[in-house]
Coordinates of C-alpha atoms and ligand atoms in Angstrom, one line a residue:
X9 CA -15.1 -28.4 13.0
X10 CA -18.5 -28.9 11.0
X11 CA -18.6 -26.3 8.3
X12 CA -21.8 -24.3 8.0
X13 CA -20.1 -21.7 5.9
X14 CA -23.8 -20.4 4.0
X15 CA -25.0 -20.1 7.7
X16 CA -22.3 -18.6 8.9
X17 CA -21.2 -15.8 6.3
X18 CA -24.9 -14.8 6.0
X19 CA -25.4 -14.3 9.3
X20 CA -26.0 -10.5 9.4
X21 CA -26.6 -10.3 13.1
X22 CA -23.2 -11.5 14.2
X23 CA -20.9 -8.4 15.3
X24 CA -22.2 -5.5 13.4
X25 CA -19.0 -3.2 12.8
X26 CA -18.6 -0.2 15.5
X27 CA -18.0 2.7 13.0
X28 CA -16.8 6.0 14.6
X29 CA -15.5 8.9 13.4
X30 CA -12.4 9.7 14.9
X31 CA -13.5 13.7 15.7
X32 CA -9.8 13.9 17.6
X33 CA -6.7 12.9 16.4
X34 CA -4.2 12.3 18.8
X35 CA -1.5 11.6 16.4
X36 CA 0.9 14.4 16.2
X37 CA 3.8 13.7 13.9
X38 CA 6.3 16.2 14.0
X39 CA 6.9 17.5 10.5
X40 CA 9.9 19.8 10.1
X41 CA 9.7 23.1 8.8
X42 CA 11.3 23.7 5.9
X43 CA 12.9 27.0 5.3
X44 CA 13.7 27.9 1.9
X45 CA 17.6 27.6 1.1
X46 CA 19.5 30.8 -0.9
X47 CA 20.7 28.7 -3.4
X48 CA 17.9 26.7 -4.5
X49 CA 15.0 28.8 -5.5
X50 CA 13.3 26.4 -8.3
X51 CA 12.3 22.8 -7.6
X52 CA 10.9 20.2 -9.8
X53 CA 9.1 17.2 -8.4
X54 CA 8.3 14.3 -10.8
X55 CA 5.6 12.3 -9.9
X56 CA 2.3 13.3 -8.9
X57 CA 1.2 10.5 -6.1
X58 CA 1.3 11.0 -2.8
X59 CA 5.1 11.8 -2.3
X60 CA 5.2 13.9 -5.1
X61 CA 2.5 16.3 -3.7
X62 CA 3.4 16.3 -0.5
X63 CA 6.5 17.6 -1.5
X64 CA 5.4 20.1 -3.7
X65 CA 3.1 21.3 -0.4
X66 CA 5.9 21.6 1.7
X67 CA 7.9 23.6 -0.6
X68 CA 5.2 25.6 -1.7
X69 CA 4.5 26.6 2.0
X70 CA 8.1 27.1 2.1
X71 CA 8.6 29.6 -0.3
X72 CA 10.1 27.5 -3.4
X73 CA 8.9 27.6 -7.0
X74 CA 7.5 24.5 -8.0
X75 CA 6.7 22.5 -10.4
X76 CA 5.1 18.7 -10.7
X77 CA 5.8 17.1 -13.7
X78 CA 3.4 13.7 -14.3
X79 CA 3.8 10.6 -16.9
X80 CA 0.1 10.1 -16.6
X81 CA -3.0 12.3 -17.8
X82 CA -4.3 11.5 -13.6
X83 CA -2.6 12.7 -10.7
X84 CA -2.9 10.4 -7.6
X85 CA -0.8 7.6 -8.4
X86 CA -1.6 4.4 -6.2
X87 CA -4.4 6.1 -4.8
X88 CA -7.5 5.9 -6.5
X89 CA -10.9 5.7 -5.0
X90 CA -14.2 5.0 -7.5
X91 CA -17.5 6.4 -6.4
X92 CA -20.9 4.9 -8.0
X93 CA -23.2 8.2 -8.6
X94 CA -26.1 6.5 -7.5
X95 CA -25.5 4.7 -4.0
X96 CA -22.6 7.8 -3.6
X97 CA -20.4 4.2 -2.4
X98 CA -17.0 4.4 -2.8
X99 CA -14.5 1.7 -3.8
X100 CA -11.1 1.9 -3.2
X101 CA -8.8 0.2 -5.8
X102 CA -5.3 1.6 -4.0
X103 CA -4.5 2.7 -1.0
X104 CA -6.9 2.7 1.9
X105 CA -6.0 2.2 5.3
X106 CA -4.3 4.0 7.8
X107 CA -2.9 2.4 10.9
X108 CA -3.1 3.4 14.0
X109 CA 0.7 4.5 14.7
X110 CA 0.7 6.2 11.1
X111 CA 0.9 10.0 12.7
X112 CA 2.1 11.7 9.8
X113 CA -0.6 10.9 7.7
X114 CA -3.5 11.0 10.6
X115 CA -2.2 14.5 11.2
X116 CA -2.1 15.5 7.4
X117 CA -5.3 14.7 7.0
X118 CA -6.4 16.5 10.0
X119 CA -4.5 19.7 8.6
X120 CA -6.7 19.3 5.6
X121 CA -9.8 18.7 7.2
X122 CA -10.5 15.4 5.9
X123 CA -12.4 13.3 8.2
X124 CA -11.1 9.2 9.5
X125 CA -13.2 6.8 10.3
X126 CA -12.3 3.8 12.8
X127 CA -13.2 0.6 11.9
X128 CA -13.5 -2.6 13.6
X129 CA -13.2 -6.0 11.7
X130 CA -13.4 -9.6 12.3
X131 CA -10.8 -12.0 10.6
X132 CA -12.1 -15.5 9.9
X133 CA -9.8 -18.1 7.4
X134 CA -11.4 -20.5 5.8
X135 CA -9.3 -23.1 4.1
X136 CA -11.3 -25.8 2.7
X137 CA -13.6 -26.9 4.8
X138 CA -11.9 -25.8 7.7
X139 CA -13.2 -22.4 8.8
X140 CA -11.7 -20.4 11.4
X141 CA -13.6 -17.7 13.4
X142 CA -11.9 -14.2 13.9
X143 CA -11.5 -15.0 17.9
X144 CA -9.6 -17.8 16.7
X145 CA -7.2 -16.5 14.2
X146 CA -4.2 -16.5 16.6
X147 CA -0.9 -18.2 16.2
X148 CA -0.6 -21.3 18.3
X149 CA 0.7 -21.0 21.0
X150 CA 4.1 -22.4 20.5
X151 CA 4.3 -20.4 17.4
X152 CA 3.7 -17.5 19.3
X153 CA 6.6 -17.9 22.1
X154 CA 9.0 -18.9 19.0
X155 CA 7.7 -15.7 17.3
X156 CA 8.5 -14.1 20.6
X157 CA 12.2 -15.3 21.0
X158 CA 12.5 -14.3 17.6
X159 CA 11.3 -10.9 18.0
X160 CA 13.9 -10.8 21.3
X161 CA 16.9 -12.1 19.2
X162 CA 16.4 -9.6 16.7
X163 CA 16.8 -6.3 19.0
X164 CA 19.9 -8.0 20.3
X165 CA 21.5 -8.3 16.7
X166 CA 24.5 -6.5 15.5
X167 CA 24.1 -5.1 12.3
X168 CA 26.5 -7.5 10.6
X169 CA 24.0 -10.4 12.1
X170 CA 20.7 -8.5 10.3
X171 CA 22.9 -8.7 7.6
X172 CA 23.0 -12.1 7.5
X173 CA 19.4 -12.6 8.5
X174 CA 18.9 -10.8 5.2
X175 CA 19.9 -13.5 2.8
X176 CA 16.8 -15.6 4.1
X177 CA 13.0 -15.2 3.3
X178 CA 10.9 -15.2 6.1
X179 CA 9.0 -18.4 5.7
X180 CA 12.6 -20.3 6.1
X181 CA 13.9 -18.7 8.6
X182 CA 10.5 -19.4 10.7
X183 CA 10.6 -23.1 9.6
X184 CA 14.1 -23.6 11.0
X185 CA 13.2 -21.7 14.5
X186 CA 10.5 -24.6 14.7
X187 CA 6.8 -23.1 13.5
X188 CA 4.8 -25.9 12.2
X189 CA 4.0 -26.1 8.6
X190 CA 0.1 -25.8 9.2
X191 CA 1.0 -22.8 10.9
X192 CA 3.1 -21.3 8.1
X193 CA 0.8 -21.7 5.9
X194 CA -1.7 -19.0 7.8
X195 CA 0.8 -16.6 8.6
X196 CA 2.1 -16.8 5.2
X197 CA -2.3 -16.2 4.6
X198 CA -2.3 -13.1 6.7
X199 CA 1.5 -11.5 5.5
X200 CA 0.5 -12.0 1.8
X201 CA -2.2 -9.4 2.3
X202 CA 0.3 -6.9 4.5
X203 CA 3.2 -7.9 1.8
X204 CA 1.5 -8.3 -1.2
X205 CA 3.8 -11.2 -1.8
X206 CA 4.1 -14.2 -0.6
X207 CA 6.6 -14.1 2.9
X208 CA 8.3 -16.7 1.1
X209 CA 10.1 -13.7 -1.3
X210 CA 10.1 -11.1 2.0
X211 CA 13.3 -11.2 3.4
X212 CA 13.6 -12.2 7.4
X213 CA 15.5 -9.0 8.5
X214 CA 12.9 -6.8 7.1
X215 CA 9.6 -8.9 8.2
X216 CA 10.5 -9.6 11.6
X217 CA 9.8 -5.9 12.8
X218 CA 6.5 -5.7 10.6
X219 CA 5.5 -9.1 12.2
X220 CA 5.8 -7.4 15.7
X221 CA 3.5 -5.1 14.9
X222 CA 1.2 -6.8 13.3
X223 CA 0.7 -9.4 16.0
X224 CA -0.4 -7.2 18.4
X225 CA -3.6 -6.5 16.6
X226 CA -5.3 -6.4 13.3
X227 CA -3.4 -3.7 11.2
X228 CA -6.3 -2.0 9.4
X229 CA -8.3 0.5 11.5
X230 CA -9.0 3.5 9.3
X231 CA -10.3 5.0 6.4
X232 CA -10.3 7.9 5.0
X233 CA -14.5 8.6 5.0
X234 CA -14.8 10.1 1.3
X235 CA -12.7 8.7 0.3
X236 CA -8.5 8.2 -0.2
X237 CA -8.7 10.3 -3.4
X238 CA -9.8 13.2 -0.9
X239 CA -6.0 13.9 0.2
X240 CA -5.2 14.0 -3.3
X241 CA -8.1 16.3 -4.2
X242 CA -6.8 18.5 -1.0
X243 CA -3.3 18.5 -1.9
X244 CA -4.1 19.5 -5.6
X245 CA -6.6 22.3 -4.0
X246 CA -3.6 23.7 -1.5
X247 CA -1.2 23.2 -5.4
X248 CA -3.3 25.8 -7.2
X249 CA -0.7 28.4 -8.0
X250 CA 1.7 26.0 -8.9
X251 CA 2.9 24.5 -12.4
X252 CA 1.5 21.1 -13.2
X253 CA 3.1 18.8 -16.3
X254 CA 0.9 15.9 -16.9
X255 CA 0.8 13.4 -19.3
X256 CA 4.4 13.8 -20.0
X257 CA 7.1 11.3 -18.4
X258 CA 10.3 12.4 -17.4
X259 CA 12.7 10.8 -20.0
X260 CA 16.7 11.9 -19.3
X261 CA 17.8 13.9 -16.3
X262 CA 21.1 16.2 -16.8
X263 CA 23.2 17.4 -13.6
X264 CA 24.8 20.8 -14.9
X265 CA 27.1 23.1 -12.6
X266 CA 24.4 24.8 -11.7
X267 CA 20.9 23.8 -12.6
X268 CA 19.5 20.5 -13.3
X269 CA 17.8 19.8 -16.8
X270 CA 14.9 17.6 -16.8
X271 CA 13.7 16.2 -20.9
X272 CA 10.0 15.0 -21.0
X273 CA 8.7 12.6 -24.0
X274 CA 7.1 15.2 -25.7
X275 CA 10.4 17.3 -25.8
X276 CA 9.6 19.8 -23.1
X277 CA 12.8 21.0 -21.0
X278 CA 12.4 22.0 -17.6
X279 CA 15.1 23.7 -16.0
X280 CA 15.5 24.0 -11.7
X281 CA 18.1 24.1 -9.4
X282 CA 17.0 21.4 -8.0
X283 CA 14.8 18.0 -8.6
X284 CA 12.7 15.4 -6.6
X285 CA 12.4 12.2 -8.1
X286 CA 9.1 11.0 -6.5
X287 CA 8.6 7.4 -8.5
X288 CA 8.4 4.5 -7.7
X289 CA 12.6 3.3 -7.5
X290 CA 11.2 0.4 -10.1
X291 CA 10.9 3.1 -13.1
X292 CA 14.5 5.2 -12.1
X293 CA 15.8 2.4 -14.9
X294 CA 13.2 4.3 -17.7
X295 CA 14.7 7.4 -17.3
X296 CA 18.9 8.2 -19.1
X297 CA 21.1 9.8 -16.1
X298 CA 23.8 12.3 -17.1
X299 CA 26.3 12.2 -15.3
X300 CA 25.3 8.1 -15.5
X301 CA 24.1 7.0 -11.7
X302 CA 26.9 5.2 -10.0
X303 CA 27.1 1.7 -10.0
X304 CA 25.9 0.4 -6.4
X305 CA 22.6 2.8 -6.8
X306 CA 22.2 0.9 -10.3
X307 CA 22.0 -2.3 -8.3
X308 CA 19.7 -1.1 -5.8
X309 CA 17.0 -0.2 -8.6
X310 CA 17.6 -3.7 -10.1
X311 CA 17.1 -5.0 -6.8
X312 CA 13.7 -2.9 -6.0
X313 CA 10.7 -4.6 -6.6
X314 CA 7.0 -3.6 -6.2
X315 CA 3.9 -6.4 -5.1
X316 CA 1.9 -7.6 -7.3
X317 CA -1.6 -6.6 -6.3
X318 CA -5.3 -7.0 -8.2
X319 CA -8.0 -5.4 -6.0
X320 CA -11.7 -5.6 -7.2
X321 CA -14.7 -3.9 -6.1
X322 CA -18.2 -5.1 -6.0
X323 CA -21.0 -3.6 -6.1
X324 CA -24.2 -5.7 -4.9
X325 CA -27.9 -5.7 -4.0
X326 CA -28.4 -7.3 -1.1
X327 CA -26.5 -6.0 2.3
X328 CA -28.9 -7.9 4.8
X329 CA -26.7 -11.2 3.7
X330 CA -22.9 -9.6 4.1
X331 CA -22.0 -8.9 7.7
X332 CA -20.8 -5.0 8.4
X333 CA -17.8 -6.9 10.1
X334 CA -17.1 -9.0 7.1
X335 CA -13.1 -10.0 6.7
X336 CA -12.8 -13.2 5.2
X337 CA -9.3 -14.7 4.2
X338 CA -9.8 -17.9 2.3
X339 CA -8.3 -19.9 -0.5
X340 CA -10.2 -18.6 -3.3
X341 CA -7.7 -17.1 -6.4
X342 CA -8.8 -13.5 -4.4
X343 CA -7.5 -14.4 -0.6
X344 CA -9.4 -11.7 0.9
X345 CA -12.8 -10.3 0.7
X346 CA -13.7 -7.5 2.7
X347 CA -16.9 -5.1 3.8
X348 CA -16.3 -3.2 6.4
X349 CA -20.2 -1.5 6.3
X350 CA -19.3 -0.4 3.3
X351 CA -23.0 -0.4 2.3
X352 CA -26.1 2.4 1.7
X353 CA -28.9 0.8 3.6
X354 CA -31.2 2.4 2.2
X355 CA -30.8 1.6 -1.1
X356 CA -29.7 -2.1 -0.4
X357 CA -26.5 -1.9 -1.3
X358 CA -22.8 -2.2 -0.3
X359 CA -19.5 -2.5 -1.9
X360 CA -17.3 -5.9 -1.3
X361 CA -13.9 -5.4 -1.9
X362 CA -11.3 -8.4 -3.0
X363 CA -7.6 -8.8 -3.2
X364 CA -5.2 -11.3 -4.9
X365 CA -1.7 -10.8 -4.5
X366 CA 1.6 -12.5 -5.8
X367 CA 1.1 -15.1 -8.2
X368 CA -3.1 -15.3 -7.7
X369 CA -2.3 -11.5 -8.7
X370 CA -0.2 -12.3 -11.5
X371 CA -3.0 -15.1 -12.9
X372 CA -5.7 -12.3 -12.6
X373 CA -3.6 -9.6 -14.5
X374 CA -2.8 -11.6 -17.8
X375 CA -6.4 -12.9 -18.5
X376 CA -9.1 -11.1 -20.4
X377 CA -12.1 -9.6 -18.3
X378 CA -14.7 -11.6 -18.7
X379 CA -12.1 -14.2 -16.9
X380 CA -11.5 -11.9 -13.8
X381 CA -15.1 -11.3 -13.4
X382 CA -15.3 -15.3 -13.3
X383 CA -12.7 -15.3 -10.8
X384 CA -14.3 -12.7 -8.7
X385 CA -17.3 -14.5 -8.8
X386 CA -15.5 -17.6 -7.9
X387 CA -13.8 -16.3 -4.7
X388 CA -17.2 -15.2 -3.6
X389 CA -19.0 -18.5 -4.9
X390 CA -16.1 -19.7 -2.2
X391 CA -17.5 -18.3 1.0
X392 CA -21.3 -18.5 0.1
X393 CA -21.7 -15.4 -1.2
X394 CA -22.4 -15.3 -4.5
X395 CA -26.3 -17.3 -4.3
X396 CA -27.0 -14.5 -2.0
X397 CA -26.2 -11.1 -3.6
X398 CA -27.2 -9.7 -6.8
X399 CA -24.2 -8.3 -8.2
X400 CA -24.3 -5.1 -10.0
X401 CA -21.3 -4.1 -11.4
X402 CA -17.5 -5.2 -11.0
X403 CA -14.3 -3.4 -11.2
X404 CA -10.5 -4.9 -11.5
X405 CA -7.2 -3.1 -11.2
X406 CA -4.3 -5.2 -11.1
X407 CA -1.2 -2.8 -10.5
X408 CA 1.1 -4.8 -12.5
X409 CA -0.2 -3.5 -15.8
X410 CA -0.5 0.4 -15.0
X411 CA 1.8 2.1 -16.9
X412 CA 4.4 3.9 -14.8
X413 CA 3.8 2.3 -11.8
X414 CA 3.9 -1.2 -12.6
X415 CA 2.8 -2.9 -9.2
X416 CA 1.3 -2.0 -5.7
X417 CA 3.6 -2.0 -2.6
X418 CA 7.2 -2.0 -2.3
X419 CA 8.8 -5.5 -0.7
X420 CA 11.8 -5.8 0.0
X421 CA 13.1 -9.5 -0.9
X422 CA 16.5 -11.3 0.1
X423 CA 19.2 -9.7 0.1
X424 CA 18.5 -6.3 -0.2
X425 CA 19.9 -5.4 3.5
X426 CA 21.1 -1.6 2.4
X427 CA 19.5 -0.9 -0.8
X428 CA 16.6 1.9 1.1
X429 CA 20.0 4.0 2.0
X430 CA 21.6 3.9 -1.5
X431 CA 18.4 4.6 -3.3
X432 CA 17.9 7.6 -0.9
X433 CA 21.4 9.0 -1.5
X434 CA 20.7 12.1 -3.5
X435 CA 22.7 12.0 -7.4
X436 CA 24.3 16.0 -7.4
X437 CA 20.8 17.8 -7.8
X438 CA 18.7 15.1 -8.0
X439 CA 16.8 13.8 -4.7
X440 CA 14.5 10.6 -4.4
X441 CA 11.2 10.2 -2.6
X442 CA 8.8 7.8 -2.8
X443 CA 6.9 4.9 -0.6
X444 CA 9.5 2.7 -1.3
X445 CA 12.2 4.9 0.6
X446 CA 10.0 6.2 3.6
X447 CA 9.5 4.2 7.2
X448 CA 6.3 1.5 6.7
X449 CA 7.2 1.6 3.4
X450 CA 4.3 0.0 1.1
X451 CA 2.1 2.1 2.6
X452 CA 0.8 6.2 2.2
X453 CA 2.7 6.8 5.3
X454 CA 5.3 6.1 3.7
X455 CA 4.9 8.2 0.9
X456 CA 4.4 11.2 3.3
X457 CA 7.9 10.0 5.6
X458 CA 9.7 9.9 2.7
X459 CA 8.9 13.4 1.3
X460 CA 9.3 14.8 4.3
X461 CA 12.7 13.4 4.1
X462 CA 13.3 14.5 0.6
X463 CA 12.4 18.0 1.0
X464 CA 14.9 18.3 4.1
X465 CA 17.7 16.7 2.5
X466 CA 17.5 19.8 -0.4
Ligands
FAD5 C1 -3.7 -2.1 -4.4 C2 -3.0 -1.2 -3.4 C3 -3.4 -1.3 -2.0 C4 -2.8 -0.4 -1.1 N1 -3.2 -0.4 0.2 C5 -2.7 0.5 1.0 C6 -3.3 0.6 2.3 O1 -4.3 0.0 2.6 N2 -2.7 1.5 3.2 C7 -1.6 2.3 2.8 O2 -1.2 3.1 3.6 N3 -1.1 2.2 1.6 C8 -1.6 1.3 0.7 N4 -1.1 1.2 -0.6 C9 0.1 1.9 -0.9 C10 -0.1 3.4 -1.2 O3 -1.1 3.6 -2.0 C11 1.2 3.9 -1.8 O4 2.3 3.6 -0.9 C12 1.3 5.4 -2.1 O5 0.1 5.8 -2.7 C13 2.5 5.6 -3.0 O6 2.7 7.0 -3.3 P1 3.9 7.5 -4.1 O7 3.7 8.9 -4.4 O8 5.2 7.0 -3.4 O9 3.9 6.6 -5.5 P2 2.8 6.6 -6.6 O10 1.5 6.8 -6.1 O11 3.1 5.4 -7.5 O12 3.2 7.9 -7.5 C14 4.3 7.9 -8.4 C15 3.9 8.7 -9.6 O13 5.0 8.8 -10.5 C16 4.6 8.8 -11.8 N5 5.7 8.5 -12.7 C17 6.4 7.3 -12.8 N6 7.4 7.5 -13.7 C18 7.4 8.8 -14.1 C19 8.2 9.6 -15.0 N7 9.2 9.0 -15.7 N8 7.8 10.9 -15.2 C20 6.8 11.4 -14.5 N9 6.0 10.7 -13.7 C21 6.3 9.4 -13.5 C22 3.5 7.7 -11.8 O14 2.7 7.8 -12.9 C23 2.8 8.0 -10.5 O15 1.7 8.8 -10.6 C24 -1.7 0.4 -1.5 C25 -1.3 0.4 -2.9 C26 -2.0 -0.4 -3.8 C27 -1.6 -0.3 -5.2

């Protein structure tokens, strides 16, 4: 096809986004009630993202004394949304959508009042000089009946055969059931966004049920309209009466008869009958375990890894020349650049987000600033964008470096076919929670499952 990419990606005519607030919620996720035990009167949660606070909400509402204790000097975690004061545009630098089969966290924020938005977007690759339109971004059609059979043999597998399916990534398992190598390449295009990670790290047995939900349509559908931060800020709001720690990590853990003794940096000692352990599984390996975990759950946190993630936000004057529907995937060093009408009208000016992930992630989170603004400007430079828009201010987070947390989304690689059921399995008094352990992990959902989980398991 002949390229006319300035033509095309200016183009502000072509399939303005439908954006509609969602004013009823179907979803309606069934969240246990907890009723508070006789034995356990005193919880501690550590970690204040999502998981964390959800936690600390249900056992609030339950009756349990709580308290939250926080490495950082911000609660939120993974989410954290950046609003410019003057165009009141908000960027999000963690999480951000919510799916459509994602009830637990469509019905939290309905609870808390907070209102979702739908969004519609288009999804064009461009590789190159080859540029393919959003109608277009489809598997092949071979690719899709192997994808199919796949899919099929999968729900016919006995565990001991997903066990097997474990010890190989995705990508190779695909190439052996036949998909082209052109056709790898793009799904490996549109997984590194949902992974984080190349699908040559993600292991088969866990990608094959994400890929059959993903193929049936375009996974991102909606936001959060102030903002992610605003189910943190409701949380918090709901938390009032409770005890918050922050800026004080968790350092040793101590399983007595009967309490449990939790040691911050700063020398505090926090004593409960019970605690909640809702980090990511990555940092369990920062904090000294008495009695000493066992030996397989030792593994499993050497085995967990998070994505490496680098999201930027641009802020620009001149929304006439980015499409509402804007979704681009190309190979710039940041594979995705998004708008979705992200933009005050009035003032001429929108927010375009970017992402790198994996190694592009890893390249983006070593060098100085002024290097990651040149990439950003690159990527957009890329599609045609950057002659066109006057760009105002840019922000970077990659995940890798924040203290803590140290990456984006849990992925779970080769051989890691049990590891979400020994880093659940509570340690005496100690519980986990935590994206990484919930269903849709890598995602808030997630974060809310697994607390749910948690919190019931007390
Ligand atoms: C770039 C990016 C994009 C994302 N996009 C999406 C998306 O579009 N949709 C979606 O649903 N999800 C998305 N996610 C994922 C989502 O944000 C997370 O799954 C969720 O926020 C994780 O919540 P959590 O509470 O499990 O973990 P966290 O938010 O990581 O919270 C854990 C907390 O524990 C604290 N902590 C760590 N060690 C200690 C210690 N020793 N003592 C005390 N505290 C400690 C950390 O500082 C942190 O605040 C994205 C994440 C990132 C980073």
């Amino acid at each position: 096809m002949k390229l006319n990419r300035f033509e095309f990606f200016k183009n502000a005519a072509i399939g303005i986004t439908a954006v509609t607030a969602i004013d009823k919620l179907t979803a309606q996720a069934v969240v246990p009630e907890k009723k508070a035990s006789p034995t356990i009167k005193k919880v501690t949660i550590v970690g204040g993202g999502l998981s964390g606070l959800y936690c600390a909400y249900l056992l609030k509402n339950a009756g349990y004394e709580v308290t939250i204790i926080e490495a950082k000097n911000r609660i939120g975690g993974r989410i954290l949304s950046v609003i410019d004061e003057e165009s009141r545009l908000t960027a999000e630098l963690g999480g951000e959508w919510i799916q459509e089969n994602h009830s637990t966290i469509k019905s939290l924020c309905k609870e808390l009042e907070i209102e979702l938005k739908a969004y519609s977007t288009a999804r064009d690759i461009l590789i190159g000089d080859k540029l393919i339109e959003s109608n277009m971004v489809k598997p092949n059609p071979e690719t899709k009946e192997i994808l199919k059979r796949v899919l099929s043999l999968y729900e016919k597998m006995s565990p001991e055969k997903k066990q097997g399916l474990d010890k190989l990534d995705i990508y190779s398992f695909l190439k052996y059931q036949g998909v082209a190598e052109e056709e790898l390449y793009l799904l490996d295009m549109k997984y590194s966004v949902v992974f984080g990670e190349s699908i040559r790290t993600v292991s088969a047995e866990k990608a094959i049920g994400i890929f059959e939900t993903y193929e049936n349509g375009f996974p991102f559908q909606y936001k959060m309209q102030a903002g992610s931060e605003k189910i943190i800020e409701a949380l918090k709001n709901k938390l009032k009466t409770i005890s918050f720690i922050i800026a004080d990590p968790v350092t040793s853990i101590e399983d007595a008869a009967n309490s449990v003794k939790l040691k911050t940096k700063s020398g505090r000692e926090i004593i409960s009958d019970a605690c909640i352990l809702a980090i990511p599984s990555t940092q369990l390996n920062t904090i000294k375990f008495l009695p000493e975990l066992p030996k397989d759950k030792k593994l499993a946190i050497l085995q967990s890894r998070l994505s490496r993630i680098t999201k930027a936000s641009v802020l620009y004057k001149g929304v006439d020349y980015v499409r509402d529907k804007l979704y681009v995937q190309s190979d710039g060093i940041f594979q995705s650049v998004y708008s979705n009408a992200n933009k005050n009208k009035l003032l001429g000016k929108g927010i375009l987000t970017l992402v790198a992930t994996g190694d592009r992630s890893d390249v983006c989170s070593k060098i100085s600033g002024e290097f990651q603004n040149t990439f950003v400007k690159s990527s957009l430079d890329n599609i045609e964008l950057l002659s066109t828009l006057k760009l105002e201010k840019i922000q970077i987070k990659a995940w890798q470096n924040e203290p803590y947390i140290e990456g984006a989304t849990s992925v779970y690689s080769t051989g890691t076919f049990d590891i979400k059921s020994i880093l659940k399995r509570n340690h005496g008094r100690v519980h986990f929670a935590g994206e990484q352990l919930g269903n849709h992990n890598g995602t808030m959902e997630a974060a809310l499952l697994s607390a749910i989980e948690a919190v019931n398991g007390l």
